[in-house]
Amino acid sequence: MRKYILALLITAILFSCQQKTSYKIEIKFSDKPTGMLYLMKEIDKKPTAVDSIDLSNESIVFKGKVETPELFYLKLNDQKNMLRLFLENSKIDIFINPDSIDKAEVTGSVTHDLYRQFASEANKFDAKQRTLYNDYQMMITANDEAGVRLLEVQMEDIYNQQQAYFKSFVDSNPESVVSLYIVKWHLIYELDYQGLNDILVKNPITTTTIYKTLKDRLAILERVQVGKQAIDFLMEDSEGKLITLNDFRGKYLLVDFWASWCPPCRIANPNLVETYKKYNELGFEILGVSMDNDREQRLEAIEADNLTWKHVSDLKGWQNAAGQLYGVNSIPHIILVDKEGIIIGNRLSHEELETKLDEIFNQ
């Protein structure tokens, strides 16, 4: 009898282990639609179908296996909205309202449960930000300068609280793919090389698309750290003349990534103008790298803001070749280079730039 019970236990354990090596997603609809349902994942930076089901089938089930928990998407026909699904090897049940697939109920995935926990709190910050932004627009329309300034402070405070929550969640869940998702979509603008590296070395989920994307980002950040040789590039100025960073050797150079359509950039420009006047004759230069697509708008902004230094652009917007080299994914983004072409400041604020230049030229 004991041998029989032991055999049953071994069979149960083996069956349980086998179950965990694959996933089974059973899907039910509140009102079953027609057409196709697609299971997708990010390939070459865009969601791509890896499996599909004709909804005329009686049973709507996806089966397969994943090496590690990973982010997938469910898409209904050609709808723009998709369900973010953190898929793992388990039995997963999904209940979908066809009109709002992005709000589908998911049970059976521990990883997705963790994501839902994160999203619930993150959505509260988003709601506060939307309310404040609507009030902010009303204050601008009413020309209420005091109200505008107050709301700017409140919006910055909510943003800082949100970022602190993101970082705390990642620190508390260092081995989860959900943390990698948070880094990619919510923290990537904030993290320098050391910050991103510290997160990646703790995360064992190295085969996912998100991890590989972040490793690519880390490689870029590694090349543009303070102390590294500035990466040279060749680009046309406003008159069609080719300009390189080497043209500025022997001077301290500020490389300013900006765009005519970027309000924070335009707000920062008067400060840069004053800084240029203050230090230019002492051996300081600025090279403006525009992330614009429209040549005329770019030239109009240069003239309107009185930006008298050299400017270059390939008019490819966010795909600007120099921006890609330096990992620019938010603007304004400024980099300070010394006389020998060594990076001595990256993503400096105006206050940090002024402090640095004062140290250089007023020793």
Coordinates of C-alpha atoms in Angstrom, one line a residue:
M1 CA 0.0 0.0 0.0
R2 CA 2.8 2.4 0.9
K3 CA 4.5 1.7 -2.4
Y4 CA 1.3 2.4 -4.2
I5 CA 0.8 5.8 -2.4
L6 CA 4.5 6.6 -3.1
A7 CA 4.0 5.9 -6.8
L8 CA 1.0 8.1 -6.9
L9 CA 2.9 10.9 -5.2
I10 CA 5.8 10.6 -7.7
T11 CA 3.4 10.6 -10.6
A12 CA 1.7 13.7 -9.2
I13 CA 5.0 15.5 -8.7
L14 CA 6.2 14.7 -12.2
F15 CA 2.8 15.8 -13.7
S16 CA 3.1 19.0 -11.8
C17 CA 6.6 19.6 -13.1
Q18 CA 5.5 18.9 -16.6
Q19 CA 2.6 21.3 -16.3
K20 CA 5.0 24.1 -15.5
T21 CA 7.0 23.7 -18.6
S22 CA 4.3 25.1 -20.9
Y23 CA 1.4 27.6 -20.8
K24 CA -2.2 27.1 -21.6
I25 CA -4.3 30.3 -22.1
E26 CA -8.1 29.8 -22.1
I27 CA -10.0 32.8 -23.3
K28 CA -13.7 33.6 -22.8
F29 CA -15.6 36.7 -24.0
S30 CA -18.5 38.6 -22.5
D31 CA -19.9 38.7 -26.1
K32 CA -17.9 36.6 -28.5
P33 CA -16.8 38.6 -31.5
T34 CA -15.9 37.4 -35.0
G35 CA -12.5 37.6 -36.7
M36 CA -9.1 36.8 -35.3
L37 CA -7.4 37.0 -32.0
Y38 CA -3.6 37.4 -32.0
L39 CA -0.9 36.6 -29.5
M40 CA 1.9 39.0 -30.0
K41 CA 5.4 39.9 -28.7
E42 CA 7.9 42.6 -29.4
I43 CA 10.2 41.7 -32.3
D44 CA 12.5 44.4 -33.9
K45 CA 10.9 47.0 -31.6
K46 CA 7.2 46.4 -32.7
P47 CA 4.5 44.0 -31.5
T48 CA 4.4 41.0 -34.0
A49 CA 2.0 38.1 -34.1
V50 CA 3.5 34.8 -32.9
D51 CA 0.2 32.9 -32.8
S52 CA -3.4 33.5 -33.8
I53 CA -6.9 31.9 -33.4
D54 CA -9.9 32.1 -35.6
L55 CA -12.7 33.2 -33.3
S56 CA -15.2 31.0 -35.2
N57 CA -13.5 28.1 -33.2
E58 CA -15.6 26.8 -30.3
S59 CA -12.6 26.8 -28.0
I60 CA -10.2 29.8 -27.8
V61 CA -7.0 28.4 -26.4
F62 CA -3.3 29.3 -26.9
K63 CA -0.7 26.7 -26.0
G64 CA 3.1 26.9 -26.0
K65 CA 6.0 27.5 -23.7
V66 CA 8.3 30.3 -22.7
E67 CA 11.9 30.1 -21.3
T68 CA 11.1 32.7 -18.7
P69 CA 8.1 35.0 -17.9
E70 CA 7.9 37.6 -20.6
L71 CA 5.6 40.4 -21.8
F72 CA 3.2 39.5 -24.6
Y73 CA 0.1 41.2 -26.0
L74 CA -3.3 40.1 -27.1
K75 CA -4.9 41.9 -30.0
L76 CA -8.4 41.5 -31.4
N77 CA -8.6 42.0 -35.2
D78 CA -7.2 45.4 -36.1
Q79 CA -8.1 47.2 -32.9
K80 CA -5.4 49.6 -31.6
N81 CA -5.9 48.6 -28.0
M82 CA -4.1 45.5 -26.8
L83 CA -3.9 43.6 -23.6
R84 CA -0.4 43.6 -22.0
L85 CA 0.0 40.0 -20.8
F86 CA 2.9 38.8 -18.6
L87 CA 3.0 35.3 -19.8
E88 CA 4.5 32.4 -17.9
N89 CA 4.3 28.6 -18.1
S90 CA 1.0 28.1 -16.2
K91 CA -2.7 27.7 -16.8
I92 CA -4.0 31.2 -17.5
D93 CA -7.7 32.2 -17.8
I94 CA -8.6 35.5 -19.5
F95 CA -12.1 37.1 -19.6
I96 CA -12.4 39.7 -22.3
N97 CA -14.9 42.4 -23.1
P98 CA -14.4 42.9 -26.9
D99 CA -14.9 46.6 -26.5
S100 CA -12.0 47.0 -24.0
I101 CA -9.5 44.1 -24.4
D102 CA -6.9 46.2 -22.6
K103 CA -8.9 45.8 -19.4
A104 CA -9.4 42.1 -19.6
E105 CA -9.4 40.0 -16.4
V106 CA -6.3 37.7 -16.2
T107 CA -5.9 35.0 -13.6
G108 CA -3.3 32.2 -13.2
S109 CA -0.1 34.2 -13.9
V110 CA 1.8 35.2 -10.8
T111 CA 3.9 37.6 -12.9
H112 CA 0.8 39.3 -14.3
D113 CA -0.6 39.6 -10.8
L114 CA 2.6 41.5 -9.9
Y115 CA 2.2 43.7 -12.9
R116 CA -1.5 44.4 -12.0
Q117 CA -0.4 45.4 -8.5
F118 CA 2.1 47.8 -10.0
A119 CA -0.4 49.2 -12.5
S120 CA -3.1 49.8 -9.9
E121 CA -0.8 52.2 -8.0
A122 CA 0.8 53.7 -11.1
N123 CA -2.7 54.6 -12.4
K124 CA -3.4 56.7 -9.3
F125 CA -0.4 58.9 -10.2
D126 CA -1.6 59.2 -13.8
A127 CA -5.0 60.3 -12.6
K128 CA -3.5 63.0 -10.4
Q129 CA -1.3 64.2 -13.2
R130 CA -4.2 64.4 -15.7
T131 CA -6.2 66.5 -13.2
L132 CA -3.4 68.8 -12.5
Y133 CA -2.6 69.2 -16.3
N134 CA -6.2 70.1 -17.1
D135 CA -6.1 72.7 -14.3
Y136 CA -2.7 73.9 -15.7
Q137 CA -4.2 74.5 -19.1
M138 CA -7.1 76.4 -17.6
M139 CA -4.7 78.7 -15.7
I140 CA -2.7 79.3 -18.9
T141 CA -5.8 80.2 -20.8
A142 CA -6.8 82.6 -18.0
N143 CA -3.3 84.1 -17.9
D144 CA -3.1 83.3 -14.2
E145 CA 0.7 83.4 -13.8
A146 CA 0.6 82.6 -10.0
G147 CA -1.7 79.7 -10.6
V148 CA 0.5 78.4 -13.4
R149 CA 3.6 78.5 -11.2
L150 CA 1.8 76.8 -8.3
L151 CA 0.6 74.0 -10.6
E152 CA 4.0 73.5 -12.1
V153 CA 5.4 72.9 -8.5
Q154 CA 2.5 70.5 -7.8
M155 CA 3.0 68.6 -11.1
E156 CA 6.8 68.3 -10.4
D157 CA 6.0 67.0 -6.9
I158 CA 3.6 64.3 -8.2
Y159 CA 6.2 63.3 -10.9
N160 CA 8.9 62.9 -8.2
Q161 CA 6.6 60.8 -6.1
Q162 CA 5.7 58.7 -9.1
Q163 CA 9.4 58.1 -9.9
A164 CA 10.1 57.2 -6.3
Y165 CA 7.4 54.6 -6.4
F166 CA 8.7 53.1 -9.7
K167 CA 12.2 52.9 -8.2
S168 CA 11.0 51.4 -5.0
F169 CA 8.9 48.8 -6.8
V170 CA 12.0 47.8 -8.9
D171 CA 14.2 47.6 -5.9
S172 CA 11.6 45.4 -4.1
N173 CA 11.3 43.0 -7.1
P174 CA 14.8 42.9 -8.6
E175 CA 14.4 39.5 -10.3
S176 CA 11.0 40.1 -12.1
V177 CA 10.5 40.8 -15.7
V178 CA 7.9 43.4 -14.5
S179 CA 10.7 45.4 -13.1
L180 CA 12.4 45.4 -16.5
Y181 CA 9.2 46.6 -18.0
I182 CA 9.0 49.5 -15.5
V183 CA 12.6 50.4 -16.3
K184 CA 12.0 50.4 -20.0
W185 CA 8.8 52.4 -20.0
H186 CA 9.0 54.6 -16.9
L187 CA 12.6 55.0 -15.7
I188 CA 14.8 54.9 -18.8
Y189 CA 15.0 58.7 -19.0
E190 CA 16.2 58.9 -15.4
L191 CA 18.8 56.2 -15.2
D192 CA 22.5 56.8 -16.0
Y193 CA 24.9 54.0 -16.8
Q194 CA 25.5 53.0 -13.1
G195 CA 21.9 53.1 -12.2
L196 CA 20.8 50.9 -15.1
N197 CA 23.7 48.5 -14.7
D198 CA 22.9 48.0 -11.0
I199 CA 19.4 46.9 -12.0
L200 CA 20.4 44.6 -14.8
V201 CA 23.1 42.7 -12.8
K202 CA 20.4 41.7 -10.3
N203 CA 17.9 40.4 -12.8
P204 CA 18.3 36.8 -14.1
I205 CA 15.7 37.1 -16.9
T206 CA 18.3 37.7 -19.6
T207 CA 16.7 36.1 -22.6
T208 CA 13.7 38.4 -22.8
T209 CA 13.3 41.1 -25.5
I210 CA 13.0 43.8 -22.8
Y211 CA 16.3 42.7 -21.2
K212 CA 18.1 42.8 -24.5
T213 CA 16.7 46.3 -25.3
L214 CA 18.0 47.5 -21.9
K215 CA 21.4 45.9 -22.5
D216 CA 21.6 47.8 -25.8
R217 CA 20.8 51.0 -23.9
L218 CA 23.4 50.2 -21.3
A219 CA 26.1 49.8 -24.1
I220 CA 25.3 53.3 -25.4
L221 CA 25.4 54.8 -21.9
E222 CA 28.7 53.1 -21.3
R223 CA 30.2 54.8 -24.3
V224 CA 29.1 58.3 -23.3
Q225 CA 30.0 58.3 -19.6
V226 CA 32.0 61.2 -18.1
G227 CA 35.6 60.5 -18.7
K228 CA 35.1 58.9 -22.1
Q229 CA 36.2 60.3 -25.4
A230 CA 33.3 62.0 -27.1
I231 CA 32.0 60.1 -30.1
D232 CA 32.7 62.1 -33.2
F233 CA 29.9 62.5 -35.8
L234 CA 29.6 64.3 -39.2
M235 CA 26.5 66.4 -39.9
E236 CA 25.5 69.4 -42.0
D237 CA 25.0 72.9 -40.6
S238 CA 22.3 75.4 -41.7
E239 CA 24.3 76.3 -44.8
G240 CA 25.0 72.7 -45.8
K241 CA 28.6 72.7 -44.5
L242 CA 29.8 69.5 -42.8
I243 CA 30.6 69.9 -39.2
T244 CA 32.4 67.4 -36.8
L245 CA 33.2 67.6 -33.1
N246 CA 36.9 67.6 -34.0
D247 CA 36.3 71.1 -35.5
F248 CA 36.0 72.4 -31.9
R249 CA 39.2 70.8 -30.5
G250 CA 41.0 73.3 -28.2
K251 CA 37.8 74.7 -26.8
Y252 CA 35.3 73.6 -24.3
L253 CA 32.2 72.5 -26.2
L254 CA 28.6 72.2 -25.2
V255 CA 26.6 69.8 -27.4
D256 CA 23.0 70.8 -27.1
F257 CA 20.4 68.3 -28.3
W258 CA 17.1 70.3 -28.8
A259 CA 14.2 70.9 -31.2
S260 CA 12.1 73.8 -32.3
W261 CA 8.9 71.9 -31.2
C262 CA 10.2 71.2 -27.7
P263 CA 8.8 73.7 -25.1
P264 CA 11.4 73.0 -22.4
C265 CA 14.2 73.5 -25.0
R266 CA 12.8 76.8 -26.0
I267 CA 12.4 77.9 -22.4
A268 CA 16.0 76.9 -21.7
N269 CA 17.4 78.8 -24.8
P270 CA 17.6 82.3 -23.2
N271 CA 19.8 80.8 -20.4
L272 CA 22.1 79.3 -23.0
V273 CA 22.3 82.6 -24.8
E274 CA 23.5 84.3 -21.6
T275 CA 25.9 81.5 -20.9
Y276 CA 27.3 81.7 -24.4
K277 CA 27.8 85.5 -24.1
K278 CA 29.5 85.1 -20.7
Y279 CA 32.1 82.4 -21.7
N280 CA 32.5 82.4 -25.5
E281 CA 35.4 84.7 -25.6
L282 CA 37.1 82.6 -22.9
G283 CA 37.1 79.5 -25.1
F284 CA 33.6 78.1 -24.8
E285 CA 31.5 77.0 -27.8
I286 CA 28.1 75.5 -28.4
L287 CA 27.0 73.1 -31.1
G288 CA 23.2 72.8 -31.4
V289 CA 22.0 69.4 -32.7
S290 CA 18.4 69.7 -33.7
M291 CA 16.0 66.8 -33.4
D292 CA 13.7 68.4 -35.9
N293 CA 12.1 67.1 -39.1
D294 CA 11.1 70.5 -40.6
R295 CA 14.0 72.6 -41.8
E296 CA 12.1 75.9 -41.9
Q297 CA 10.7 75.6 -38.4
R298 CA 14.2 74.8 -37.2
L299 CA 15.7 77.9 -38.8
E300 CA 12.9 80.1 -37.6
A301 CA 13.5 78.9 -34.0
I302 CA 17.2 79.5 -34.3
E303 CA 16.6 83.1 -35.4
A304 CA 13.7 83.8 -33.0
D305 CA 15.7 82.6 -30.0
N306 CA 18.9 84.4 -31.1
L307 CA 21.0 81.2 -31.1
T308 CA 24.2 82.5 -32.7
W309 CA 26.3 79.4 -32.4
K310 CA 26.8 76.6 -34.9
H311 CA 23.8 74.3 -35.6
V312 CA 23.5 70.9 -37.3
S313 CA 20.7 68.5 -38.1
D314 CA 19.9 65.6 -40.4
L315 CA 16.2 66.4 -40.1
K316 CA 15.4 62.8 -38.9
G317 CA 13.7 63.8 -35.7
W318 CA 14.2 61.3 -32.9
Q319 CA 16.2 59.2 -35.3
N320 CA 18.9 61.9 -35.6
A321 CA 22.2 60.0 -36.1
A322 CA 24.1 62.0 -33.4
G323 CA 21.2 61.5 -30.9
Q324 CA 21.3 57.8 -31.5
L325 CA 25.0 57.7 -30.8
Y326 CA 24.6 59.5 -27.5
G327 CA 21.4 57.7 -26.4
V328 CA 19.3 60.8 -26.4
N329 CA 15.7 60.0 -25.6
S330 CA 14.6 63.2 -24.0
I331 CA 15.4 66.8 -24.7
P332 CA 16.9 69.2 -23.8
H333 CA 20.0 67.0 -23.3
I334 CA 23.4 68.7 -23.0
I335 CA 26.9 67.2 -23.0
L336 CA 30.0 69.2 -22.0
V337 CA 33.3 68.2 -23.7
D338 CA 36.8 69.5 -22.8
K339 CA 39.5 70.8 -25.0
E340 CA 40.8 67.3 -25.7
G341 CA 37.4 65.9 -26.6
I342 CA 36.8 64.2 -23.3
I343 CA 33.2 64.2 -21.9
I344 CA 33.2 66.1 -18.6
G345 CA 29.4 66.5 -18.2
N346 CA 26.4 64.6 -19.4
R347 CA 22.7 65.6 -19.1
L348 CA 23.7 68.6 -17.0
S349 CA 21.0 71.0 -15.7
H350 CA 21.7 74.7 -16.4
E351 CA 22.7 75.2 -12.8
E352 CA 25.2 72.3 -13.0
L353 CA 26.5 73.7 -16.3
E354 CA 27.1 77.2 -14.8
T355 CA 28.9 75.7 -11.8
K356 CA 31.1 73.6 -14.1
L357 CA 32.0 76.5 -16.4
D358 CA 32.7 78.8 -13.4
E359 CA 35.1 76.2 -12.1
I360 CA 36.8 76.0 -15.5
F361 CA 37.1 79.7 -16.4
N362 CA 37.4 81.4 -13.0
Q363 CA 40.0 79.3 -11.3

